[in-house]
Coordinates of C-alpha atoms in Angstrom, one line a residue:
D1 CA 0.0 0.0 0.0
V2 CA 1.2 3.5 -0.9
L3 CA 1.1 5.7 2.2
G4 CA 2.3 8.9 0.5
D5 CA 3.4 10.0 -3.0
Q6 CA 5.7 12.9 -3.1
S7 CA 6.6 12.4 -6.8
V8 CA 4.1 14.9 -8.1
F9 CA 5.4 17.6 -5.7
I10 CA 9.0 16.8 -6.7
E11 CA 8.3 16.8 -10.4
N12 CA 6.5 20.2 -10.0
S13 CA 9.4 21.6 -8.0
I14 CA 12.0 20.5 -10.6
D15 CA 9.8 21.9 -13.4
E16 CA 9.5 25.2 -11.6
V17 CA 13.3 25.4 -11.1
V18 CA 14.0 24.6 -14.7
S19 CA 11.4 27.1 -15.9
T20 CA 12.9 29.8 -13.6
A21 CA 16.4 29.1 -14.8
L22 CA 15.2 29.4 -18.5
W23 CA 13.5 32.7 -17.7
G24 CA 16.6 33.9 -15.9
G25 CA 18.8 33.1 -18.9
L26 CA 16.4 34.9 -21.2
F27 CA 16.3 37.9 -18.9
A28 CA 20.1 37.9 -18.7
I29 CA 20.3 38.0 -22.5
L30 CA 17.9 40.9 -22.7
V31 CA 19.8 42.8 -20.1
L32 CA 23.0 42.2 -22.0
I33 CA 21.5 43.5 -25.2
L34 CA 20.1 46.6 -23.4
F35 CA 23.3 47.5 -21.5
L36 CA 26.1 46.3 -23.8
R37 CA 24.3 47.4 -27.0
N38 CA 26.3 45.0 -29.0
A39 CA 24.6 42.1 -30.8
W40 CA 27.8 40.0 -31.2
T41 CA 28.7 40.2 -27.5
T42 CA 25.3 39.0 -26.6
V43 CA 25.5 36.2 -29.2
I44 CA 28.8 35.0 -27.8
I45 CA 27.4 34.9 -24.2
A46 CA 24.2 33.3 -25.4
I47 CA 26.2 30.5 -26.9
A48 CA 28.3 30.2 -23.8
I49 CA 25.4 29.8 -21.4
P50 CA 24.0 26.5 -22.7
L51 CA 27.5 25.1 -23.2
S52 CA 28.3 25.9 -19.6
V53 CA 25.1 24.3 -18.3
V54 CA 25.5 21.1 -20.4
S55 CA 29.1 20.8 -19.3
A56 CA 28.0 21.3 -15.6
F57 CA 25.5 18.5 -16.1
G58 CA 28.4 16.3 -17.3
A59 CA 30.4 17.2 -14.2
L60 CA 27.4 16.4 -12.0
R61 CA 27.1 13.0 -13.6
L62 CA 30.7 12.2 -12.9
A63 CA 30.3 13.3 -9.3
G64 CA 27.2 11.1 -8.9
V65 CA 24.9 14.1 -8.1
S66 CA 21.2 13.6 -9.0
L67 CA 19.0 16.3 -10.5
N68 CA 16.9 17.8 -7.7
V69 CA 15.8 21.2 -6.6
M70 CA 19.0 22.0 -4.8
S71 CA 21.3 20.9 -7.6
L72 CA 19.3 22.7 -10.3
G73 CA 19.4 25.8 -8.0
G74 CA 23.2 25.4 -7.9
I75 CA 23.3 25.4 -11.7
A76 CA 21.4 28.7 -11.8
L77 CA 23.9 30.2 -9.4
G78 CA 26.7 29.0 -11.7
V79 CA 25.1 30.5 -14.8
G80 CA 25.0 33.9 -13.1
M81 CA 28.7 33.7 -12.4
L82 CA 29.3 32.6 -16.0
V83 CA 27.7 35.7 -17.3
D84 CA 29.7 37.9 -14.9
N85 CA 33.0 36.3 -15.9
S86 CA 32.1 36.3 -19.6
I87 CA 31.2 40.0 -19.6
V88 CA 34.5 40.9 -17.9
V89 CA 36.5 38.9 -20.4
L90 CA 34.5 40.2 -23.4
E91 CA 34.7 43.8 -22.4
S92 CA 38.4 43.5 -22.1
I93 CA 38.7 41.9 -25.5
F94 CA 36.5 44.5 -27.2
R95 CA 38.5 47.3 -25.5
C96 CA 41.6 45.9 -27.0
R97 CA 39.8 45.8 -30.4
E98 CA 39.0 49.5 -30.0
E99 CA 42.6 50.1 -29.3
G100 CA 43.5 48.7 -32.8
D101 CA 44.4 45.1 -32.1
D102 CA 43.4 42.4 -34.6
P103 CA 40.7 40.0 -33.3
V104 CA 43.2 37.2 -32.3
E105 CA 45.6 39.6 -30.6
A106 CA 42.7 41.3 -28.8
A107 CA 41.4 38.0 -27.6
L108 CA 44.8 37.0 -26.2
R109 CA 45.7 40.4 -24.7
G110 CA 42.2 41.1 -23.4
T111 CA 41.9 37.7 -21.7
R112 CA 45.5 37.9 -20.3
E113 CA 44.8 41.3 -18.7
V114 CA 41.7 40.1 -16.7
A115 CA 42.3 36.4 -16.3
G116 CA 43.8 36.9 -12.8
A117 CA 40.9 38.9 -11.6
V118 CA 38.3 36.4 -13.0
V119 CA 40.1 33.4 -11.6
A120 CA 40.5 35.0 -8.2
S121 CA 36.8 36.0 -8.1
T122 CA 35.7 32.6 -9.1
L123 CA 38.0 30.8 -6.7
T124 CA 36.8 32.9 -3.7
T125 CA 33.3 31.9 -4.5
I126 CA 34.4 28.2 -4.8
A127 CA 36.2 28.6 -1.5
V128 CA 32.9 29.6 0.2
F129 CA 30.8 26.7 -1.3
F130 CA 33.4 23.9 -1.3
P131 CA 33.6 23.2 2.5
I132 CA 29.8 22.6 2.5
V133 CA 30.5 19.4 0.6
F134 CA 32.1 18.0 3.8
V135 CA 29.3 18.9 6.2
E136 CA 27.7 15.9 7.8
G137 CA 24.2 15.2 9.0
I138 CA 20.9 16.7 7.7
A139 CA 22.6 19.9 6.5
G140 CA 25.1 17.9 4.5
Q141 CA 22.3 15.9 2.9
I142 CA 20.3 19.0 2.1
F143 CA 23.1 21.3 0.9
G144 CA 25.7 18.8 -0.3
D145 CA 24.3 18.4 -3.8
Q146 CA 24.0 22.2 -4.2
A147 CA 27.5 22.8 -3.0
I148 CA 28.9 20.2 -5.5
T149 CA 26.8 21.7 -8.2
V150 CA 27.8 25.3 -7.5
V151 CA 31.5 24.3 -7.4
S152 CA 31.2 22.2 -10.6
S153 CA 29.3 24.9 -12.5
L154 CA 31.8 27.6 -11.3
V155 CA 34.7 25.6 -12.6
V156 CA 33.0 25.1 -15.9
S157 CA 32.0 28.7 -16.1
L158 CA 35.6 29.8 -15.4
L159 CA 36.9 27.5 -18.2
V160 CA 34.3 28.8 -20.6
A161 CA 35.1 32.4 -19.7
V162 CA 38.8 32.2 -20.2
L163 CA 39.0 29.6 -23.0
F164 CA 35.7 29.5 -25.0
I165 CA 34.8 33.2 -24.9
P166 CA 38.2 34.4 -26.3
M167 CA 38.0 31.7 -29.0
L168 CA 34.7 33.0 -30.2
A169 CA 35.7 36.7 -29.8
S170 CA 38.8 36.0 -31.9
R171 CA 36.7 35.0 -34.9
P172 CA 36.5 37.8 -37.4
F173 CA 32.8 37.3 -38.2
L174 CA 32.0 37.6 -34.5
A175 CA 34.6 40.3 -33.6
G176 CA 33.3 42.7 -36.2
G177 CA 30.1 44.7 -36.2
G178 CA 27.0 44.1 -34.3
D179 CA 26.5 47.5 -32.8
L180 CA 22.9 47.9 -31.9
G181 CA 23.1 51.7 -31.7
S182 CA 22.3 52.0 -35.4
L183 CA 19.2 49.9 -35.0
V184 CA 17.8 51.6 -31.9

């Protein structure tokens, strides 16, 4: 005999977290278009977000973390950090482009100039979440998956920001135009 069925509640909770994460990603892209006013910068970050999420899911699979409300919430936190790191790296690259560097040199120099700050920022956040992995008891059971998820997604977001973003920004077809000022 079934005494209680929480599966409907759990499915609804996970659906809600996924929906919220998708809306958050969409709003992040809209904010980028409004404030950066550069279509190609937005396209580069919009490509990086799903790559980071899929890679984080792969890392979670390797760590044996199941998908639940806490782990999906950790993914959402990691995506927010990805956008922050990517914007810093992209702005540095595009500043180098404005100074006259070709796309490849701008990607190399721009990333080199901010890589230390981006790595330090991400590692400090990891240093806050990583010890939660070792917490025992109920708190460890509740927050352990989220801590592993946040740490995994932050590592992936750091790699995407310092490796993938410069690679895309160095491509001439993406490094070129895209200024939305002429459209607005």
